[in-house]
Amino acid sequence: MEKIELKTVIPENLKKKRLDFALSELFPEHSRSRIQSWIKEGSVMVNSKNYKQRDLVDAGDVVEINTEQKTFGKDKAESIPLDIIHEDNEIIIVNKPAGLVVHPGAGNQDHTLVNALLNFDMNQDRLPRAGIIHRLDKDTTGLMIIARTIESHTYLVDQLQRRLIKRSYKTIVCGKLLTGGKIENKIGRHPKNRTKMAVIENGKLAITHYRIIKKYKHYTYLDITLDTGRTHQIRVQMSNMKYPIVGDQIYGKNLSLKKDIDTTLRDFIQNFNRQALHAYNLELIHPKTKKAVSYDAELPDDIKNLITMLNIND
């Protein structure tokens, strides 16, 4: 447990504001939900009295916070290699390989990115999910942001929720798209297969932008950016448009190969057993410097080889 002791005086511009709102303004490094939990547990005193989160504060009120921040170290550290693109005291940028699960869960209690991060830096156990801000599917490769402090974690989660972190992908889809565009629909759990996602009426809003890099006879090379980050978002939306991602074993498994595809290319694609999807760029505001930063990761060899095959057989 990490002890947290904070003290402040309510300024004039926050008088007659709710306690939770005022404290979230004064301590932006801590999320509002975290501050509300402190108030509920009685760890926040105003003029030596307990207040509720909806109680109004006045200028000059003295607020004291005394609590303990629990650590999250229930997962074990494992010596798993990490491809670190960037690291500093606030963030780590990781290039995740195919086959690496992000979080421990049913069927994957270990050998995950969380376990690798705990081995890389034992202090990551102080953060939710070892500091992981967002996720990639097991067989999707590319860049992920990891926070190294509670303050950075709060800041980055807020940036992600406000759609201020730009995430860009490259992918190869089946079929020849004519133009780029925008996809806007709703995604939720598949009504019949609960392990899958689907475009459904009562799902959560999902917005994706796609641009054509190159057209092939039966395939299209795309650059994709996300406004939202729903589970399997790109895979579900491209499949729903009838342009599933090459190699997708869940959303593109039943696609048929065209008769006139070269035998060598046919064999290569049939044996491409993961979705050809790579998160190649991240753009964000650094939580400490507040400056815009950008990070890139090269395409992995299997997708490079796929593109080479498509170019040869185009």
mmCIF file of N, CA, C and O in Angstrom, residues 121-170:
data_model
loop_
_atom_site.group_PDB
_atom_site.id
_atom_site.type_symbol
_atom_site.label_atom_id
_atom_site.label_comp_id
_atom_site.label_asym_id
_atom_site.label_seq_id
_atom_site.Cartn_x
_atom_site.Cartn_y
_atom_site.Cartn_z
ATOM 1 N N ASP A 121 9.573 -3.865 -14.949
ATOM 2 C CA ASP A 121 9.620 -2.866 -13.880
ATOM 3 C C ASP A 121 8.638 -3.272 -12.791
ATOM 4 O O ASP A 121 7.425 -3.194 -12.983
ATOM 5 N N MET A 122 9.143 -3.699 -11.653
ATOM 6 C CA MET A 122 8.301 -4.178 -10.568
ATOM 7 C C MET A 122 7.343 -3.105 -10.053
ATOM 8 O O MET A 122 6.297 -3.416 -9.470
ATOM 9 N N ASN A 123 7.666 -1.834 -10.270
ATOM 10 C CA ASN A 123 6.802 -0.749 -9.811
ATOM 11 C C ASN A 123 5.497 -0.657 -10.590
ATOM 12 O O ASN A 123 4.571 0.053 -10.180
ATOM 13 N N GLN A 124 5.402 -1.365 -11.728
ATOM 14 C CA GLN A 124 4.156 -1.349 -12.499
ATOM 15 C C GLN A 124 3.008 -1.993 -11.736
ATOM 16 O O GLN A 124 1.846 -1.814 -12.089
ATOM 17 N N ASP A 125 3.319 -2.741 -10.664
ATOM 18 C CA ASP A 125 2.244 -3.372 -9.895
ATOM 19 C C ASP A 125 1.438 -2.361 -9.092
ATOM 20 O O ASP A 125 0.405 -2.700 -8.509
ATOM 21 N N ARG A 126 1.870 -1.108 -9.060
ATOM 22 C CA ARG A 126 1.124 -0.053 -8.363
ATOM 23 C C ARG A 126 -0.016 0.495 -9.214
ATOM 24 O O ARG A 126 -0.828 1.284 -8.732
ATOM 25 N N LEU A 127 -0.041 0.085 -10.475
ATOM 26 C CA LEU A 127 -0.998 0.645 -11.427
ATOM 27 C C LEU A 127 -2.021 -0.391 -11.874
ATOM 28 O O LEU A 127 -1.704 -1.582 -11.938
ATOM 29 N N PRO A 128 -3.235 0.049 -12.196
ATOM 30 C CA PRO A 128 -4.220 -0.895 -12.743
ATOM 31 C C PRO A 128 -3.677 -1.546 -14.005
ATOM 32 O O PRO A 128 -3.157 -0.870 -14.892
ATOM 33 N N ARG A 129 -3.771 -2.870 -14.067
ATOM 34 C CA ARG A 129 -3.338 -3.644 -15.231
ATOM 35 C C ARG A 129 -1.919 -3.296 -15.661
ATOM 36 O O ARG A 129 -1.609 -3.192 -16.858
ATOM 37 N N ALA A 130 -1.076 -3.094 -14.666
ATOM 38 C CA ALA A 130 0.351 -2.805 -14.884
ATOM 39 C C ALA A 130 0.576 -1.571 -15.758
ATOM 40 O O ALA A 130 1.614 -1.438 -16.396
ATOM 41 N N GLY A 131 -0.400 -0.652 -15.768
ATOM 42 C CA GLY A 131 -0.244 0.604 -16.493
ATOM 43 C C GLY A 131 -0.761 0.600 -17.913
ATOM 44 O O GLY A 131 -0.673 1.610 -18.623
ATOM 45 N N ILE A 132 -1.323 -0.510 -18.359
ATOM 46 C CA ILE A 132 -1.813 -0.611 -19.739
ATOM 47 C C ILE A 132 -3.031 0.288 -19.922
ATOM 48 O O ILE A 132 -4.000 0.213 -19.165
ATOM 49 N N ILE A 133 -2.989 1.138 -20.939
ATOM 50 C CA ILE A 133 -4.045 2.132 -21.194
ATOM 51 C C ILE A 133 -5.127 1.590 -22.123
ATOM 52 O O ILE A 133 -6.306 1.884 -21.977
ATOM 53 N N HIS A 134 -4.724 0.828 -23.114
ATOM 54 C CA HIS A 134 -5.660 0.283 -24.096
ATOM 55 C C HIS A 134 -5.148 -1.091 -24.493
ATOM 56 O O HIS A 134 -4.091 -1.530 -24.044
ATOM 57 N N ARG A 135 -5.869 -1.804 -25.326
ATOM 58 C CA ARG A 135 -5.457 -3.156 -25.651
ATOM 59 C C ARG A 135 -5.411 -3.393 -27.164
ATOM 60 O O ARG A 135 -6.018 -2.654 -27.935
ATOM 61 N N LEU A 136 -4.683 -4.425 -27.533
ATOM 62 C CA LEU A 136 -4.710 -4.966 -28.884
ATOM 63 C C LEU A 136 -5.088 -6.437 -28.783
ATOM 64 O O LEU A 136 -4.757 -7.100 -27.797
ATOM 65 N N ASP A 137 -5.752 -6.956 -29.791
ATOM 66 C CA ASP A 137 -6.085 -8.375 -29.800
ATOM 67 C C ASP A 137 -4.808 -9.217 -29.798
ATOM 68 O O ASP A 137 -3.750 -8.755 -30.239
ATOM 69 N N LYS A 138 -4.944 -10.444 -29.346
ATOM 70 C CA LYS A 138 -3.798 -11.354 -29.230
ATOM 71 C C LYS A 138 -2.953 -11.389 -30.509
ATOM 72 O O LYS A 138 -1.722 -11.324 -30.453
ATOM 73 N N ASP A 139 -3.583 -11.504 -31.670
ATOM 74 C CA ASP A 139 -2.839 -11.657 -32.918
ATOM 75 C C ASP A 139 -2.723 -10.377 -33.738
ATOM 76 O O ASP A 139 -2.327 -10.419 -34.907
ATOM 77 N N THR A 140 -3.073 -9.248 -33.131
ATOM 78 C CA THR A 140 -2.800 -7.946 -33.757
ATOM 79 C C THR A 140 -1.463 -7.451 -33.218
ATOM 80 O O THR A 140 -1.203 -7.535 -32.018
ATOM 81 N N THR A 141 -0.622 -6.958 -34.104
ATOM 82 C CA THR A 141 0.694 -6.463 -33.693
ATOM 83 C C THR A 141 0.685 -4.942 -33.590
ATOM 84 O O THR A 141 -0.201 -4.278 -34.117
ATOM 85 N N GLY A 142 1.717 -4.403 -32.911
ATOM 86 C CA GLY A 142 1.906 -2.962 -32.947
ATOM 87 C C GLY A 142 1.971 -2.256 -31.618
ATOM 88 O O GLY A 142 2.171 -2.863 -30.565
ATOM 89 N N LEU A 143 1.799 -0.942 -31.690
ATOM 90 C CA LEU A 143 2.117 -0.043 -30.588
ATOM 91 C C LEU A 143 1.038 0.030 -29.511
ATOM 92 O O LEU A 143 -0.155 0.104 -29.809
ATOM 93 N N MET A 144 1.508 0.046 -28.265
ATOM 94 C CA MET A 144 0.638 0.228 -27.111
ATOM 95 C C MET A 144 1.285 1.202 -26.136
ATOM 96 O O MET A 144 2.501 1.242 -25.998
ATOM 97 N N ILE A 145 0.439 1.985 -25.440
ATOM 98 C CA ILE A 145 0.911 2.953 -24.447
ATOM 99 C C ILE A 145 0.798 2.334 -23.058
ATOM 100 O O ILE A 145 -0.247 1.792 -22.694
ATOM 101 N N ILE A 146 1.854 2.457 -22.275
ATOM 102 C CA ILE A 146 1.858 1.987 -20.892
ATOM 103 C C ILE A 146 2.191 3.171 -19.986
ATOM 104 O O ILE A 146 3.196 3.858 -20.199
ATOM 105 N N ALA A 147 1.362 3.428 -18.990
ATOM 106 C CA ALA A 147 1.650 4.485 -18.012
ATOM 107 C C ALA A 147 2.580 3.950 -16.933
ATOM 108 O O ALA A 147 2.547 2.768 -16.596
ATOM 109 N N ARG A 148 3.402 4.838 -16.353
ATOM 110 C CA ARG A 148 4.336 4.427 -15.302
ATOM 111 C C ARG A 148 4.012 5.055 -13.946
ATOM 112 O O ARG A 148 4.646 4.711 -12.941
ATOM 113 N N THR A 149 3.074 5.993 -13.917
ATOM 114 C CA THR A 149 2.649 6.608 -12.658
ATOM 115 C C THR A 149 1.130 6.715 -12.659
ATOM 116 O O THR A 149 0.489 6.694 -13.719
ATOM 117 N N ILE A 150 0.555 6.833 -11.461
ATOM 118 C CA ILE A 150 -0.897 7.018 -11.345
ATOM 119 C C ILE A 150 -1.329 8.285 -12.071
ATOM 120 O O ILE A 150 -2.361 8.320 -12.750
ATOM 121 N N GLU A 151 -0.528 9.341 -11.938
ATOM 122 C CA GLU A 151 -0.864 10.612 -12.582
ATOM 123 C C GLU A 151 -0.920 10.462 -14.103
ATOM 124 O O GLU A 151 -1.850 10.935 -14.766
ATOM 125 N N SER A 152 0.077 9.789 -14.674
ATOM 126 C CA SER A 152 0.110 9.579 -16.123
ATOM 127 C C SER A 152 -1.029 8.671 -16.567
ATOM 128 O O SER A 152 -1.632 8.873 -17.619
ATOM 129 N N HIS A 153 -1.334 7.662 -15.751
ATOM 130 C CA HIS A 153 -2.427 6.748 -16.074
ATOM 131 C C HIS A 153 -3.747 7.506 -16.155
ATOM 132 O O HIS A 153 -4.517 7.360 -17.114
ATOM 133 N N THR A 154 -4.016 8.337 -15.143
ATOM 134 C CA THR A 154 -5.249 9.136 -15.129
ATOM 135 C C THR A 154 -5.312 10.053 -16.342
ATOM 136 O O THR A 154 -6.351 10.153 -17.017
ATOM 137 N N TYR A 155 -4.206 10.716 -16.633
ATOM 138 C CA TYR A 155 -4.150 11.662 -17.758
ATOM 139 C C TYR A 155 -4.400 10.951 -19.082
ATOM 140 O O TYR A 155 -5.201 11.412 -19.920
ATOM 141 N N LEU A 156 -3.737 9.825 -19.305
ATOM 142 C CA LEU A 156 -3.836 9.125 -20.584
ATOM 143 C C LEU A 156 -5.204 8.478 -20.791
ATOM 144 O O LEU A 156 -5.731 8.486 -21.910
ATOM 145 N N VAL A 157 -5.779 7.933 -19.728
ATOM 146 C CA VAL A 157 -7.131 7.380 -19.838
ATOM 147 C C VAL A 157 -8.112 8.475 -20.225
ATOM 148 O O VAL A 157 -8.988 8.282 -21.082
ATOM 149 N N ASP A 158 -7.967 9.644 -19.627
ATOM 150 C CA ASP A 158 -8.817 10.785 -19.966
ATOM 151 C C ASP A 158 -8.623 11.188 -21.427
ATOM 152 O O ASP A 158 -9.594 11.447 -22.148
ATOM 153 N N GLN A 159 -7.364 11.236 -21.886
ATOM 154 C CA GLN A 159 -7.085 11.589 -23.283
ATOM 155 C C GLN A 159 -7.719 10.580 -24.235
ATOM 156 O O GLN A 159 -8.277 10.949 -25.269
ATOM 157 N N LEU A 160 -7.655 9.305 -23.874
ATOM 158 C CA LEU A 160 -8.230 8.257 -24.716
ATOM 159 C C LEU A 160 -9.748 8.396 -24.781
ATOM 160 O O LEU A 160 -10.347 8.302 -25.871
ATOM 161 N N GLN A 161 -10.373 8.648 -23.644
ATOM 162 C CA GLN A 161 -11.826 8.800 -23.601
ATOM 163 C C GLN A 161 -12.294 10.014 -24.388
ATOM 164 O O GLN A 161 -13.387 10.005 -24.965
ATOM 165 N N ARG A 162 -11.450 11.043 -24.438
ATOM 166 C CA ARG A 162 -11.791 12.260 -25.181
ATOM 167 C C ARG A 162 -11.349 12.186 -26.645
ATOM 168 O O ARG A 162 -11.431 13.158 -27.381
ATOM 169 N N ARG A 163 -10.868 11.013 -27.059
ATOM 170 C CA ARG A 163 -10.458 10.742 -28.450
ATOM 171 C C ARG A 163 -9.313 11.642 -28.894
ATOM 172 O O ARG A 163 -9.255 12.079 -30.054
ATOM 173 N N LEU A 164 -8.403 11.925 -27.975
ATOM 174 C CA LEU A 164 -7.274 12.805 -28.286
ATOM 175 C C LEU A 164 -5.991 12.036 -28.577
ATOM 176 O O LEU A 164 -4.976 12.644 -28.897
ATOM 177 N N ILE A 165 -6.036 10.715 -28.448
ATOM 178 C CA ILE A 165 -4.889 9.885 -28.813
ATOM 179 C C ILE A 165 -5.176 9.279 -30.178
ATOM 180 O O ILE A 165 -6.177 8.584 -30.358
ATOM 181 N N LYS A 166 -4.313 9.557 -31.132
ATOM 182 C CA LYS A 166 -4.521 9.050 -32.499
ATOM 183 C C LYS A 166 -3.836 7.707 -32.660
ATOM 184 O O LYS A 166 -2.645 7.578 -32.436
ATOM 185 N N ARG A 167 -4.605 6.698 -33.054
ATOM 186 C CA ARG A 167 -4.085 5.346 -33.267
ATOM 187 C C ARG A 167 -4.281 4.965 -34.728
ATOM 188 O O ARG A 167 -5.410 4.955 -35.220
ATOM 189 N N SER A 168 -3.181 4.655 -35.409
ATOM 190 C CA SER A 168 -3.242 4.337 -36.838
ATOM 191 C C SER A 168 -2.759 2.920 -37.104
ATOM 192 O O SER A 168 -1.806 2.447 -36.465
ATOM 193 N N TYR A 169 -3.426 2.263 -38.042
ATOM 194 C CA TYR A 169 -3.152 0.864 -38.367
ATOM 195 C C TYR A 169 -2.932 0.705 -39.870
ATOM 196 O O TYR A 169 -3.399 1.522 -40.670
ATOM 197 N N LYS A 170 -2.260 -0.384 -40.223
ATOM 198 C CA LYS A 170 -2.191 -0.816 -41.614
ATOM 199 C C LYS A 170 -2.732 -2.230 -41.683
ATOM 200 O O LYS A 170 -2.500 -3.040 -40.778
#
